[in-house]
Every structure is written in C-alpha cells, then in structure tokens.
Amino acid sequence: MEISVSLIRQLDQVDPDLRNILFAILEEFERQSKERVTKDEFRELRQTVHELAQAQARTEARMGELAQAQAKTEARLDSLVQRVDELAQAQAKTEAEVRKLAISHRELKTQVAGLSDSVGYGLEDRLMPYIPEYARLEFGLDVESLDRKNVIYPDGKYDEVNILARGSLDGETGYLVGECKAKPGKKDANRFASMLDRLSTVLEGRLIPVLIGYTFAPEVESYVSRKHPHIRLVKTYALEMRARGVRKDSA
C-alpha cells in the first residue's frame, strides 16, 4: 500500500506516539486489504474449480450416453448382421427348392410330352389303316404311299410328320399331312401351321393339312377357323366313319 507525500507530511506534524499508532493502523489496514483480495481470489478460484467439475461431470455423463448409444448401435448392428445371415441362408434354401422344382417341372414336362407322344402314336397306329380310304372319299386323293416320316431340310433340321400320305390329286401330286393329338390346343395348331410352312418349301404338290384329335374345345375350333382356316379339324371317330363310308348324319 503506497502512502502519499501529503499524508507523510501531515504525519510528521503529529505527536510521535500518535504517529506510531497511526502507522500501525495503516499497516493493519494494508494487511487486511491483502487478505481480502486473497479470499476473493480464492472464492473465484473455488467457483472456477466448481464450474470445471460440473463441466467434467457433464462431459462424463455425455461420454456415458455416447457409450450407451455406441453399445446399442453395436447391438443393433450385430442383430442386423444375424438377420442378414438368416436371410442369406433362407435365400439359399429357397434357391435350392426352386432348383428342385425346376428339375421336377422339367421331368414332369418330359413325362407329359412322352405321354402325349404315346397317345399321338397310338392314334396314328390306330388310324393309319383308314387314311387311304378317308383321303380318297374326303379329298379325292389316291394314296400311293403312307408313312410316319421325318422330313429333312437342307440345313439338316427336320420335322417329324405323324401322317404323310402321298398320292395323285386331279392329276397332280398331293400330300395329306396329319398331326395327331389327344386334345389339340391353340399352341398345337400354331406349331402345326408353322410346320406346314416349312414342309411347303420341300414337298412339291398340294398339301392337305389335317389336325386329328379325340375332341376339340369350342375356343380351339373357333381359333383355328379364324387363324388357320386351311387346317381341317377332324375327330378320330369321324375319320373312321368317313373311311367306312358312313356319314355323320346317318350314324
């Protein structure tokens, strides 16, 4: 604590005993002033420490929340990974089942196709004896040869013709081309029409296409009449009756 020059001059004029008392008072005042500053600083320091402690506590609490969130995230990630693994296993099982079904489907198609061929061949074998007379009575075709034949094309491909009857028609070569199915459908008619187009490129003469079946659905009859009017739909019993010279209206 600094004492001004003016105060010192005034103290010099005071009685020495009193002056000593005044100096002692001044020293005590200075000491107490220093102590007050120290206490204020201490309070400020304590407040700062308190605030830092609170900030630390908040930081630790926040770190705890982050740690919990991280744990939850890791748990969800583990669950997701497990779920993905389960889905992958399920997908693998599904694909295996699909492959089995595809194999079974192919086998079934092969069996059905084999059965259809067997029925078709059975029809052909049954109807072959009636074809020459049927061709003569129905179309005026005098059959000279009759066979189930593979017609081979220049590119090496071939078509298996269920019934191929070659003969004379009005002084020209004619062919009765027969396709036999138990119950022909629209796809059968379309395939038969495509085969006729191919056959017309190698068979010289008039083609008489006949699609033969035990029965025909009404929509198939309508479809063939509209899309392939050149194809004759013939039921097996009608062919046999015609070959025997029996008309349907007299049966």
Coordinates of N, CA and C in Angstrom, one line a residue:
M1 N 0.9 -1.2 0.0 CA 0.0 0.0 0.0 C 0.9 1.2 0.0
E2 N 0.8 2.1 -1.0 CA 1.6 3.3 -1.1 C 0.9 4.5 -0.3
I3 N 1.7 5.3 0.5 CA 1.3 6.5 1.2 C 1.7 7.7 0.5
S4 N 0.8 8.6 0.4 CA 1.1 9.8 -0.4 C 2.0 10.7 0.4
V5 N 2.7 11.6 -0.4 CA 3.7 12.5 0.3 C 3.0 13.5 1.2
S6 N 1.8 13.9 0.8 CA 1.0 14.9 1.6 C 0.7 14.2 3.0
L7 N 0.3 12.9 3.0 CA 0.0 12.3 4.2 C 1.2 12.1 5.1
I8 N 2.3 11.8 4.5 CA 3.5 11.7 5.2 C 3.9 13.0 5.9
R9 N 3.7 14.2 5.2 CA 4.0 15.5 5.8 C 3.1 15.7 7.0
Q10 N 1.8 15.4 6.8 CA 0.9 15.6 7.9 C 1.2 14.7 9.1
L11 N 1.6 13.5 8.9 CA 2.0 12.6 10.0 C 3.3 13.1 10.7
D12 N 4.1 13.8 10.0 CA 5.3 14.3 10.6 C 5.0 15.4 11.7
Q13 N 3.9 16.0 11.5 CA 3.5 17.0 12.4 C 2.7 16.5 13.7
V14 N 2.4 15.2 13.6 CA 1.7 14.5 14.7 C 2.7 14.1 15.8
D15 N 2.1 14.0 17.0 CA 2.9 13.5 18.1 C 3.5 12.2 17.8
P16 N 4.8 11.9 18.1 CA 5.4 10.6 17.7 C 4.6 9.4 18.2
D17 N 4.1 9.5 19.4 CA 3.4 8.3 19.9 C 2.1 8.1 19.1
L18 N 1.4 9.1 18.8 CA 0.2 9.0 18.0 C 0.5 8.6 16.5
R19 N 1.7 9.2 16.1 CA 2.1 8.8 14.7 C 2.4 7.3 14.6
N20 N 3.0 6.8 15.6 CA 3.3 5.3 15.6 C 2.0 4.5 15.6
I21 N 1.0 5.0 16.3 CA -0.3 4.3 16.4 C -0.9 4.4 15.0
L22 N -0.8 5.6 14.4 CA -1.4 5.7 13.0 C -0.7 4.8 12.0
F23 N 0.6 4.8 12.1 CA 1.3 3.9 11.2 C 0.9 2.4 11.4
A24 N 0.7 2.0 12.7 CA 0.3 0.7 13.0 C -1.1 0.4 12.4
I25 N -1.9 1.4 12.5 CA -3.3 1.3 11.9 C -3.2 1.1 10.4
L26 N -2.4 1.9 9.8 CA -2.2 1.8 8.3 C -1.7 0.5 7.9
E27 N -0.7 -0.1 8.7 CA -0.2 -1.4 8.3 C -1.2 -2.5 8.5
E28 N -2.0 -2.3 9.6 CA -3.1 -3.3 9.8 C -4.1 -3.3 8.6
F29 N -4.4 -2.1 8.2 CA -5.4 -1.9 7.1 C -4.8 -2.5 5.8
E30 N -3.6 -2.3 5.6 CA -2.9 -2.8 4.4 C -2.9 -4.3 4.5
R31 N -2.7 -4.9 5.7 CA -2.6 -6.4 5.8 C -4.0 -6.9 5.5
Q32 N -5.1 -6.3 6.1 CA -6.4 -6.8 5.9 C -6.9 -6.7 4.5
S33 N -6.4 -5.6 3.9 CA -6.8 -5.4 2.4 C -6.2 -6.6 1.6
K34 N -5.0 -6.9 1.9 CA -4.3 -8.0 1.2 C -5.0 -9.3 1.4
E35 N -5.4 -9.5 2.7 CA -6.1 -10.8 3.0 C -7.5 -10.9 2.3
R36 N -8.2 -9.7 2.2 CA -9.5 -9.7 1.4 C -9.3 -10.1 0.0
V37 N -8.3 -9.5 -0.6 CA -8.0 -9.8 -2.0 C -7.7 -11.3 -2.2
T38 N -7.0 -11.8 -1.3 CA -6.6 -13.3 -1.4 C -7.9 -14.1 -1.3
K39 N -8.8 -13.8 -0.3 CA -10.0 -14.5 -0.2 C -10.9 -14.4 -1.4
D40 N -11.0 -13.2 -2.0 CA -11.8 -13.1 -3.2 C -11.2 -13.9 -4.3
E41 N -9.9 -13.9 -4.4 CA -9.3 -14.7 -5.5 C -9.6 -16.2 -5.2
F42 N -9.5 -16.5 -3.9 CA -9.8 -17.9 -3.6 C -11.2 -18.3 -3.9
R43 N -12.2 -17.4 -3.6 CA -13.5 -17.7 -4.0 C -13.7 -17.9 -5.5
E44 N -13.0 -16.9 -6.2 CA -13.1 -17.0 -7.6 C -12.5 -18.4 -8.1
L45 N -11.4 -18.7 -7.5 CA -10.8 -20.0 -7.9 C -11.6 -21.2 -7.6
R46 N -12.3 -21.1 -6.4 CA -13.2 -22.2 -6.0 C -14.4 -22.3 -6.9
Q47 N -14.9 -21.1 -7.3 CA -16.0 -21.1 -8.3 C -15.6 -21.7 -9.6
T48 N -14.4 -21.3 -10.0 CA -13.9 -21.8 -11.3 C -13.7 -23.4 -11.2
V49 N -13.1 -23.8 -10.1 CA -13.0 -25.3 -9.9 C -14.3 -26.0 -9.9
H50 N -15.3 -25.3 -9.3 CA -16.6 -25.9 -9.2 C -17.2 -26.1 -10.6
E51 N -17.1 -25.0 -11.4 CA -17.6 -25.0 -12.7 C -16.9 -26.0 -13.6
L52 N -15.6 -26.1 -13.4 CA -14.8 -27.1 -14.2 C -15.3 -28.5 -13.8
A53 N -15.6 -28.7 -12.5 CA -16.0 -30.0 -12.0 C -17.4 -30.4 -12.6
Q54 N -18.3 -29.4 -12.7 CA -19.6 -29.6 -13.3 C -19.4 -29.9 -14.8
A55 N -18.6 -29.1 -15.4 CA -18.3 -29.4 -16.8 C -17.8 -30.8 -17.1
Q56 N -16.9 -31.2 -16.2 CA -16.3 -32.6 -16.3 C -17.4 -33.6 -16.1
A57 N -18.3 -33.3 -15.1 CA -19.4 -34.3 -14.8 C -20.3 -34.4 -16.0
R58 N -20.6 -33.2 -16.6 CA -21.4 -33.2 -17.8 C -20.7 -34.0 -18.9
T59 N -19.5 -33.7 -19.1 CA -18.7 -34.4 -20.1 C -18.7 -35.9 -19.9
E60 N -18.5 -36.3 -18.6 CA -18.5 -37.8 -18.3 C -19.9 -38.4 -18.6
A61 N -21.0 -37.6 -18.2 CA -22.3 -38.1 -18.4 C -22.6 -38.2 -19.9
R62 N -22.1 -37.2 -20.7 CA -22.3 -37.3 -22.1 C -21.5 -38.4 -22.7
M63 N -20.3 -38.6 -22.2 CA -19.5 -39.8 -22.7 C -20.2 -41.1 -22.3
G64 N -20.9 -41.1 -21.1 CA -21.6 -42.3 -20.8 C -22.8 -42.5 -21.7
E65 N -23.5 -41.4 -22.1 CA -24.6 -41.6 -23.1 C -24.1 -42.0 -24.4
L66 N -22.9 -41.5 -24.8 CA -22.3 -41.9 -26.1 C -21.9 -43.4 -26.0
A67 N -21.4 -43.8 -24.9 CA -21.0 -45.2 -24.7 C -22.2 -46.1 -24.8
Q68 N -23.3 -45.7 -24.2 CA -24.6 -46.5 -24.2 C -25.1 -46.5 -25.7
A69 N -25.1 -45.3 -26.3 CA -25.6 -45.3 -27.7 C -24.7 -46.2 -28.6
Q70 N -23.4 -46.1 -28.4 CA -22.5 -47.0 -29.1 C -22.8 -48.5 -28.9
A71 N -23.1 -48.8 -27.6 CA -23.4 -50.2 -27.3 C -24.7 -50.6 -28.0
K72 N -25.7 -49.7 -28.0 CA -26.9 -50.0 -28.6 C -26.7 -50.2 -30.1
T73 N -25.9 -49.3 -30.7 CA -25.7 -49.3 -32.2 C -25.0 -50.6 -32.5
E74 N -24.0 -51.0 -31.7 CA -23.3 -52.3 -32.0 C -24.3 -53.5 -31.8
A75 N -25.2 -53.4 -30.8 CA -26.1 -54.5 -30.6 C -27.1 -54.6 -31.8
R76 N -27.5 -53.4 -32.3 CA -28.4 -53.4 -33.5 C -27.7 -53.9 -34.7
L77 N -26.4 -53.5 -34.8 CA -25.6 -54.0 -36.0 C -25.4 -55.5 -35.9
D78 N -25.1 -56.0 -34.7 CA -25.0 -57.5 -34.6 C -26.3 -58.2 -34.9
S79 N -27.4 -57.6 -34.5 CA -28.7 -58.1 -34.8 C -29.0 -58.1 -36.3
L80 N -28.6 -57.0 -37.0 CA -28.7 -56.9 -38.4 C -27.9 -57.9 -39.2
V81 N -26.7 -58.0 -38.7 CA -25.8 -59.0 -39.4 C -26.4 -60.4 -39.2
Q82 N -26.9 -60.7 -38.0 CA -27.5 -62.0 -37.8 C -28.7 -62.2 -38.7
R83 N -29.5 -61.1 -38.9 CA -30.7 -61.2 -39.7 C -30.3 -61.4 -41.2
V84 N -29.3 -60.6 -41.6 CA -28.8 -60.8 -43.0 C -28.3 -62.2 -43.2
D85 N -27.6 -62.7 -42.2 CA -27.1 -64.1 -42.4 C -28.3 -65.1 -42.5
E86 N -29.3 -64.9 -41.7 CA -30.5 -65.7 -41.7 C -31.2 -65.6 -43.1
L87 N -31.3 -64.4 -43.6 CA -31.9 -64.2 -44.9 C -31.1 -64.9 -46.0
A88 N -29.8 -64.8 -45.9 CA -28.9 -65.4 -46.9 C -29.2 -66.9 -46.8
Q89 N -29.3 -67.5 -45.6 CA -29.5 -68.9 -45.5 C -30.9 -69.3 -46.1
A90 N -31.9 -68.4 -45.8 CA -33.2 -68.7 -46.3 C -33.2 -68.6 -47.8
Q91 N -32.5 -67.6 -48.3 CA -32.4 -67.4 -49.8 C -31.7 -68.7 -50.4
A92 N -30.7 -69.2 -49.8 CA -30.0 -70.3 -50.3 C -31.0 -71.5 -50.3
K93 N -31.8 -71.7 -49.2 CA -32.7 -72.8 -49.2 C -33.8 -72.6 -50.3
T94 N -34.2 -71.4 -50.4 CA -35.3 -71.1 -51.4 C -34.7 -71.4 -52.8
E95 N -33.5 -71.0 -53.1 CA -32.9 -71.3 -54.4 C -32.8 -72.8 -54.7
A96 N -32.4 -73.5 -53.6 CA -32.3 -74.9 -53.7 C -33.7 -75.6 -54.0
E97 N -34.7 -75.1 -53.3 CA -36.1 -75.6 -53.6 C -36.5 -75.3 -55.0
V98 N -36.2 -74.0 -55.4 CA -36.6 -73.6 -56.8 C -35.9 -74.5 -57.8
R99 N -34.6 -74.8 -57.6 CA -33.9 -75.7 -58.5 C -34.6 -77.1 -58.5
K100 N -35.0 -77.6 -57.3 CA -35.6 -78.9 -57.3 C -37.0 -78.8 -58.0
L101 N -37.7 -77.7 -57.8 CA -39.0 -77.6 -58.5 C -38.8 -77.5 -60.0
A102 N -37.7 -76.8 -60.4 CA -37.4 -76.6 -61.9 C -37.1 -78.0 -62.5
I103 N -36.3 -78.8 -61.7 CA -36.0 -80.1 -62.2 C -37.2 -81.0 -62.3
S104 N -38.1 -80.9 -61.2 CA -39.3 -81.7 -61.2 C -40.2 -81.2 -62.3
H105 N -40.3 -79.9 -62.6 CA -41.1 -79.4 -63.7 C -40.6 -79.9 -65.0
R106 N -39.3 -79.9 -65.2 CA -38.8 -80.4 -66.5 C -39.1 -81.9 -66.6
E107 N -38.9 -82.6 -65.5 CA -39.2 -84.1 -65.6 C -40.7 -84.3 -65.9
L108 N -41.5 -83.5 -65.2 CA -43.0 -83.6 -65.5 C -43.3 -83.3 -66.9
K109 N -42.7 -82.2 -67.5 CA -42.9 -81.9 -68.9 C -42.5 -83.0 -69.8
T110 N -41.3 -83.6 -69.4 CA -40.8 -84.7 -70.3 C -41.8 -85.9 -70.2
Q111 N -42.3 -86.1 -69.0 CA -43.2 -87.3 -68.9 C -44.5 -87.0 -69.6
V112 N -45.0 -85.7 -69.5 CA -46.2 -85.4 -70.2 C -46.0 -85.4 -71.7
A113 N -44.9 -84.9 -72.1 CA -44.6 -84.9 -73.5 C -44.5 -86.4 -74.0
G114 N -43.9 -87.2 -73.2 CA -43.8 -88.6 -73.5 C -45.2 -89.3 -73.6
L115 N -46.0 -88.9 -72.6 CA -47.4 -89.5 -72.6 C -48.1 -89.0 -73.8
S116 N -48.0 -87.7 -74.1 CA -48.7 -87.1 -75.3 C -48.2 -87.8 -76.6
D117 N -46.9 -88.0 -76.7 CA -46.4 -88.7 -77.9 C -46.9 -90.1 -78.0
S118 N -47.0 -90.8 -76.8 CA -47.5 -92.1 -76.8 C -48.9 -92.2 -77.3
V119 N -49.7 -91.2 -76.7 CA -51.1 -91.1 -77.2 C -51.2 -90.8 -78.7
G120 N -50.3 -89.8 -79.1 CA -50.3 -89.5 -80.5 C -50.0 -90.7 -81.4
Y121 N -48.9 -91.4 -81.0 CA -48.5 -92.6 -81.8 C -49.6 -93.6 -81.7
G122 N -50.3 -93.7 -80.6 CA -51.4 -94.7 -80.6 C -52.5 -94.3 -81.5
L123 N -52.8 -93.0 -81.6 CA -53.8 -92.5 -82.6 C -53.3 -92.8 -84.0
E124 N -52.1 -92.5 -84.3 CA -51.6 -92.8 -85.7 C -51.7 -94.2 -86.0
D125 N -51.2 -95.1 -85.1 CA -51.3 -96.5 -85.4 C -52.7 -97.0 -85.6
R126 N -53.6 -96.4 -84.8 CA -55.0 -96.8 -85.0 C -55.6 -96.3 -86.3
L127 N -55.2 -95.1 -86.7 CA -55.9 -94.5 -87.8 C -55.2 -94.8 -89.2
M128 N -54.0 -95.2 -89.2 CA -53.3 -95.5 -90.4 C -54.1 -96.3 -91.4
P129 N -54.7 -97.4 -91.0 CA -55.4 -98.2 -91.9 C -56.6 -97.5 -92.6
Y130 N -57.1 -96.5 -92.0 CA -58.2 -95.7 -92.5 C -57.8 -94.5 -93.4
I131 N -56.6 -94.2 -93.4 CA -56.2 -92.9 -94.1 C -56.4 -93.0 -95.6
P132 N -56.0 -94.1 -96.3 CA -56.1 -94.1 -97.7 C -57.6 -93.9 -98.2
E133 N -58.5 -94.6 -97.5 CA -59.9 -94.5 -97.9 C -60.5 -93.1 -97.5
Y134 N -60.0 -92.7 -96.4 CA -60.5 -91.3 -95.9 C -60.0 -90.3 -96.9
A135 N -58.8 -90.3 -97.3 CA -58.2 -89.4 -98.2 C -58.9 -89.4 -99.6
R136 N -59.3 -90.6 -100.0 CA -60.0 -90.7 -101.3 C -61.4 -90.2 -101.3
L137 N -62.1 -90.6 -100.2 CA -63.5 -90.2 -100.1 C -63.7 -88.7 -99.7
E138 N -62.8 -88.2 -98.9 CA -63.0 -86.8 -98.4 C -62.3 -85.8 -99.3
F139 N -61.2 -86.1 -99.9 CA -60.4 -85.1 -100.7 C -60.2 -85.5 -102.2
G140 N -60.5 -86.8 -102.5 CA -60.2 -87.2 -103.9 C -58.7 -87.5 -104.1
L141 N -58.0 -87.8 -103.0 CA -56.6 -88.1 -103.1 C -56.4 -89.6 -103.2
D142 N -55.8 -90.1 -104.3 CA -55.5 -91.5 -104.4 C -54.1 -91.8 -103.8
V143 N -54.1 -92.3 -102.6 CA -52.8 -92.5 -101.8 C -52.0 -93.6 -102.5
E144 N -50.7 -93.2 -102.7 CA -49.7 -94.2 -103.3 C -48.7 -94.6 -102.2
S145 N -48.5 -93.8 -101.2 CA -47.5 -94.1 -100.1 C -48.0 -93.5 -98.8
L146 N -47.8 -94.2 -97.7 CA -48.3 -93.7 -96.4 C -47.3 -94.1 -95.4
D147 N -46.9 -93.1 -94.5 CA -45.8 -93.3 -93.6 C -45.9 -92.3 -92.5
R148 N -45.2 -92.6 -91.3 CA -44.8 -91.6 -90.3 C -43.4 -91.3 -90.7
K149 N -43.2 -90.0 -91.0 CA -41.9 -89.7 -91.7 C -41.2 -88.5 -91.1
N150 N -39.9 -88.5 -91.1 CA -39.1 -87.4 -90.7 C -38.7 -86.7 -92.0
V151 N -39.1 -85.5 -92.2 CA -38.8 -84.7 -93.4 C -37.6 -83.8 -93.1
I152 N -36.5 -84.1 -93.8 CA -35.2 -83.4 -93.5 C -35.1 -82.2 -94.5
Y153 N -34.6 -81.1 -93.9 CA -34.5 -79.8 -94.7 C -33.0 -79.7 -95.1
P154 N -32.7 -78.8 -96.0 CA -31.3 -78.6 -96.5 C -30.4 -78.2 -95.4
D155 N -30.8 -77.5 -94.3 CA -29.9 -77.1 -93.2 C -29.7 -78.2 -92.2
G156 N -30.3 -79.4 -92.5 CA -30.1 -80.5 -91.6 C -31.1 -80.7 -90.5
K157 N -32.0 -79.7 -90.3 CA -33.1 -79.8 -89.4 C -34.2 -80.6 -90.0
Y158 N -35.1 -81.1 -89.1 CA -36.2 -81.9 -89.7 C -37.5 -81.8 -88.9
D159 N -38.5 -82.2 -89.5 CA -39.8 -82.2 -88.8 C -40.3 -83.7 -88.8
E160 N -40.9 -84.2 -87.7 CA -41.5 -85.5 -87.7 C -43.0 -85.3 -88.0
V161 N -43.4 -85.9 -89.1 CA -44.7 -85.8 -89.6 C -45.5 -87.0 -89.2
N162 N -46.5 -86.9 -88.4 CA -47.2 -88.0 -87.8 C -47.8 -88.9 -88.9
I163 N -48.5 -88.2 -89.9 CA -49.1 -89.0 -91.0 C -48.7 -88.2 -92.3
L164 N -48.1 -88.9 -93.2 CA -47.8 -88.3 -94.5 C -48.2 -89.3 -95.6
A165 N -49.3 -88.9 -96.3 CA -49.8 -89.8 -97.3 C -49.6 -89.1 -98.7
R166 N -48.9 -89.7 -99.5 CA -48.6 -89.1 -100.8 C -49.4 -89.8 -101.9
G167 N -49.9 -89.0 -102.9 CA -50.7 -89.6 -103.9 C -51.1 -88.6 -105.0
S168 N -52.0 -89.0 -105.8 CA -52.4 -88.2 -107.0 C -53.7 -87.5 -106.7
L169 N -53.7 -86.2 -107.0 CA -54.9 -85.4 -106.8 C -55.2 -84.6 -108.0
D170 N -56.2 -85.0 -108.8 CA -56.6 -84.3 -110.0 C -55.4 -84.2 -111.0
G171 N -54.7 -85.3 -111.1 CA -53.6 -85.4 -112.0 C -52.3 -84.8 -111.5
E172 N -52.3 -84.3 -110.3 CA -51.1 -83.7 -109.7 C -50.7 -84.4 -108.4
T173 N -49.5 -84.1 -107.9 CA -49.1 -84.7 -106.7 C -49.7 -84.0 -105.5
G174 N -50.2 -84.8 -104.6 CA -50.8 -84.2 -103.4 C -50.4 -84.9 -102.1
Y175 N -50.4 -84.2 -101.0 CA -50.0 -84.8 -99.7 C -51.0 -84.6 -98.6
L176 N -51.5 -85.6 -98.0 CA -52.3 -85.4 -96.8 C -51.3 -85.4 -95.6
V177 N -51.3 -84.3 -94.9 CA -50.3 -84.2 -93.8 C -51.2 -84.2 -92.5
G178 N -51.0 -85.2 -91.7 CA -51.8 -85.3 -90.5 C -51.0 -85.1 -89.2
E179 N -51.5 -84.4 -88.2 CA -51.0 -84.2 -86.9 C -52.0 -84.8 -85.9
C180 N -51.5 -85.7 -85.0 CA -52.4 -86.4 -84.1 C -52.1 -85.9 -82.7
K181 N -53.1 -85.5 -82.0 CA -53.1 -85.2 -80.5 C -54.4 -85.6 -79.9
A182 N -54.3 -86.0 -78.6 CA -55.5 -86.5 -77.9 C -56.5 -85.3 -77.9
K183 N -56.1 -84.1 -77.4 CA -57.0 -83.0 -77.4 C -56.2 -81.8 -77.8
P184 N -56.1 -81.5 -79.1 CA -55.3 -80.4 -79.7 C -55.7 -79.1 -79.1
G185 N -54.7 -78.2 -78.8 CA -55.0 -76.9 -78.3 C -54.5 -75.8 -79.4
K186 N -54.6 -74.6 -79.0 CA -54.2 -73.5 -79.9 C -52.7 -73.6 -80.2
K187 N -51.9 -73.9 -79.2 CA -50.4 -74.0 -79.5 C -50.1 -75.1 -80.4
D188 N -50.9 -76.2 -80.3 CA -50.7 -77.3 -81.2 C -51.0 -76.9 -82.7
A189 N -52.1 -76.1 -82.8 CA -52.5 -75.6 -84.1 C -51.4 -74.7 -84.7
N190 N -50.9 -73.8 -83.8 CA -49.9 -72.9 -84.3 C -48.6 -73.6 -84.7
R191 N -48.2 -74.6 -83.9 CA -47.0 -75.4 -84.3 C -47.2 -76.2 -85.6
F192 N -48.4 -76.7 -85.8 CA -48.7 -77.4 -87.0 C -48.7 -76.5 -88.2
A193 N -49.2 -75.3 -88.0 CA -49.2 -74.3 -89.1 C -47.8 -73.9 -89.5
S194 N -46.9 -73.8 -88.5 CA -45.5 -73.4 -88.8 C -44.8 -74.6 -89.5
M195 N -45.1 -75.8 -89.1 CA -44.5 -77.0 -89.8 C -45.0 -77.1 -91.2
L196 N -46.3 -76.7 -91.5 CA -46.8 -76.8 -92.8 C -46.1 -75.8 -93.7
D197 N -45.7 -74.6 -93.1 CA -45.0 -73.6 -93.9 C -43.6 -74.1 -94.3
R198 N -43.0 -74.9 -93.4 CA -41.7 -75.4 -93.7 C -41.8 -76.6 -94.7
L199 N -42.8 -77.4 -94.5 CA -43.0 -78.5 -95.4 C -43.2 -78.0 -96.9
S200 N -43.9 -76.9 -97.0 CA -44.3 -76.4 -98.3 C -43.0 -76.0 -99.1
T201 N -41.9 -75.9 -98.4 CA -40.7 -75.5 -99.2 C -39.9 -76.7 -99.7
V202 N -40.3 -77.9 -99.3 CA -39.6 -79.1 -99.8 C -40.5 -80.2 -100.4
L203 N -41.8 -80.1 -100.1 CA -42.8 -81.0 -100.7 C -43.4 -80.3 -101.9
E204 N -43.2 -80.9 -103.1 CA -43.8 -80.3 -104.3 C -45.1 -80.9 -104.6
G205 N -46.1 -80.1 -104.4 CA -47.5 -80.5 -104.6 C -48.4 -79.9 -103.6
R206 N -49.7 -80.2 -103.7 CA -50.7 -79.6 -102.8 C -50.7 -80.3 -101.5
L207 N -50.7 -79.5 -100.4 CA -50.7 -80.0 -99.1 C -52.2 -80.0 -98.5
I208 N -52.6 -81.1 -97.9 CA -53.9 -81.2 -97.3 C -53.7 -81.4 -95.8
P209 N -53.7 -80.3 -95.0 CA -53.4 -80.5 -93.6 C -54.6 -80.9 -92.8
V210 N -54.4 -81.9 -91.9 CA -55.5 -82.4 -91.1 C -55.0 -82.5 -89.6
L211 N -55.6 -81.8 -88.7 CA -55.3 -81.9 -87.3 C -56.3 -82.8 -86.6
I212 N -55.9 -84.0 -86.2 CA -56.7 -85.0 -85.7 C -56.7 -85.1 -84.2
G213 N -57.8 -85.3 -83.5 CA -57.9 -85.4 -82.1 C -59.2 -86.1 -81.6
Y214 N -59.2 -86.6 -80.4 CA -60.4 -87.2 -79.9 C -61.5 -86.2 -79.8
T215 N -61.1 -85.0 -79.4 CA -62.1 -83.9 -79.2 C -61.4 -82.5 -79.3
F216 N -62.2 -81.5 -79.5 CA -61.7 -80.1 -79.6 C -62.5 -79.2 -78.8
A217 N -61.9 -78.3 -78.0 CA -62.6 -77.3 -77.2 C -63.2 -76.3 -78.2
P218 N -64.4 -75.8 -77.8 CA -65.0 -74.8 -78.7 C -64.1 -73.6 -79.1
E219 N -63.3 -73.1 -78.1 CA -62.5 -72.0 -78.4 C -61.3 -72.3 -79.3
V220 N -60.9 -73.6 -79.3 CA -59.9 -74.1 -80.2 C -60.5 -74.1 -81.6
E221 N -61.6 -74.7 -81.8 CA -62.3 -74.7 -83.1 C -62.4 -73.3 -83.7
S222 N -62.9 -72.4 -82.8 CA -63.1 -71.0 -83.3 C -61.7 -70.4 -83.7
Y223 N -60.7 -70.6 -82.9 CA -59.4 -70.1 -83.1 C -58.8 -70.6 -84.4
V224 N -58.8 -71.9 -84.6 CA -58.3 -72.5 -85.8 C -59.0 -72.0 -87.1
S225 N -60.4 -71.9 -86.9 CA -61.2 -71.4 -88.1 C -60.8 -70.0 -88.4
R226 N -60.4 -69.2 -87.4 CA -60.1 -67.8 -87.7 C -58.7 -67.6 -88.1
K227 N -57.7 -68.3 -87.4 CA -56.3 -68.1 -87.7 C -55.7 -69.0 -88.7
H228 N -56.2 -70.2 -88.8 CA -55.6 -71.2 -89.7 C -56.8 -71.9 -90.5
P229 N -57.5 -71.2 -91.3 CA -58.7 -71.8 -92.0 C -58.3 -72.9 -93.0
H230 N -57.0 -73.0 -93.3 CA -56.6 -74.1 -94.3 C -56.4 -75.4 -93.5
I231 N -56.4 -75.4 -92.2 CA -56.3 -76.7 -91.5 C -57.6 -77.3 -91.2
R232 N -57.8 -78.5 -91.5 CA -59.0 -79.2 -91.2 C -59.0 -79.9 -89.9
L233 N -59.9 -79.6 -89.0 CA -60.0 -80.3 -87.7 C -60.9 -81.6 -87.9
V234 N -60.3 -82.7 -87.5 CA -61.0 -84.0 -87.7 C -61.0 -84.8 -86.4
K235 N -62.1 -85.2 -85.9 CA -62.2 -86.1 -84.8 C -62.0 -87.5 -85.2
T236 N -61.4 -88.3 -84.3 CA -61.0 -89.7 -84.7 C -62.2 -90.5 -85.1
Y237 N -63.2 -90.4 -84.4 CA -64.4 -91.3 -84.8 C -65.0 -90.8 -86.1
A238 N -64.9 -89.5 -86.4 CA -65.4 -89.0 -87.7 C -64.6 -89.5 -88.9
L239 N -63.2 -89.6 -88.6 CA -62.4 -90.1 -89.7 C -62.6 -91.6 -90.0
E240 N -62.8 -92.3 -88.9 CA -63.1 -93.8 -89.1 C -64.4 -94.0 -89.8
M241 N -65.4 -93.2 -89.4 CA -66.7 -93.4 -90.0 C -66.7 -93.0 -91.5
R242 N -66.0 -91.9 -91.8 CA -65.9 -91.5 -93.2 C -65.2 -92.5 -94.0
A243 N -64.1 -93.1 -93.4 CA -63.3 -94.1 -94.2 C -64.2 -95.3 -94.5
R244 N -65.1 -95.6 -93.6 CA -66.0 -96.7 -93.8 C -67.2 -96.4 -94.7
G245 N -67.2 -95.1 -95.1 CA -68.3 -94.7 -96.0 C -69.6 -94.4 -95.2
V246 N -69.5 -94.2 -93.9 CA -70.6 -93.8 -93.1 C -70.6 -92.3 -92.8
R247 N -71.6 -91.6 -93.2 CA -71.7 -90.2 -93.0 C -72.2 -89.9 -91.5
K248 N -71.8 -88.8 -91.0 CA -72.2 -88.5 -89.6 C -73.7 -88.4 -89.5
D249 N -74.4 -87.9 -90.5 CA -75.8 -87.7 -90.4 C -76.6 -89.0 -90.4
S250 N -75.9 -90.1 -90.8 CA -76.6 -91.4 -90.9 C -76.1 -92.3 -89.7
A251 N -75.1 -91.8 -88.9 CA -74.6 -92.6 -87.8 C -75.6 -92.7 -86.7

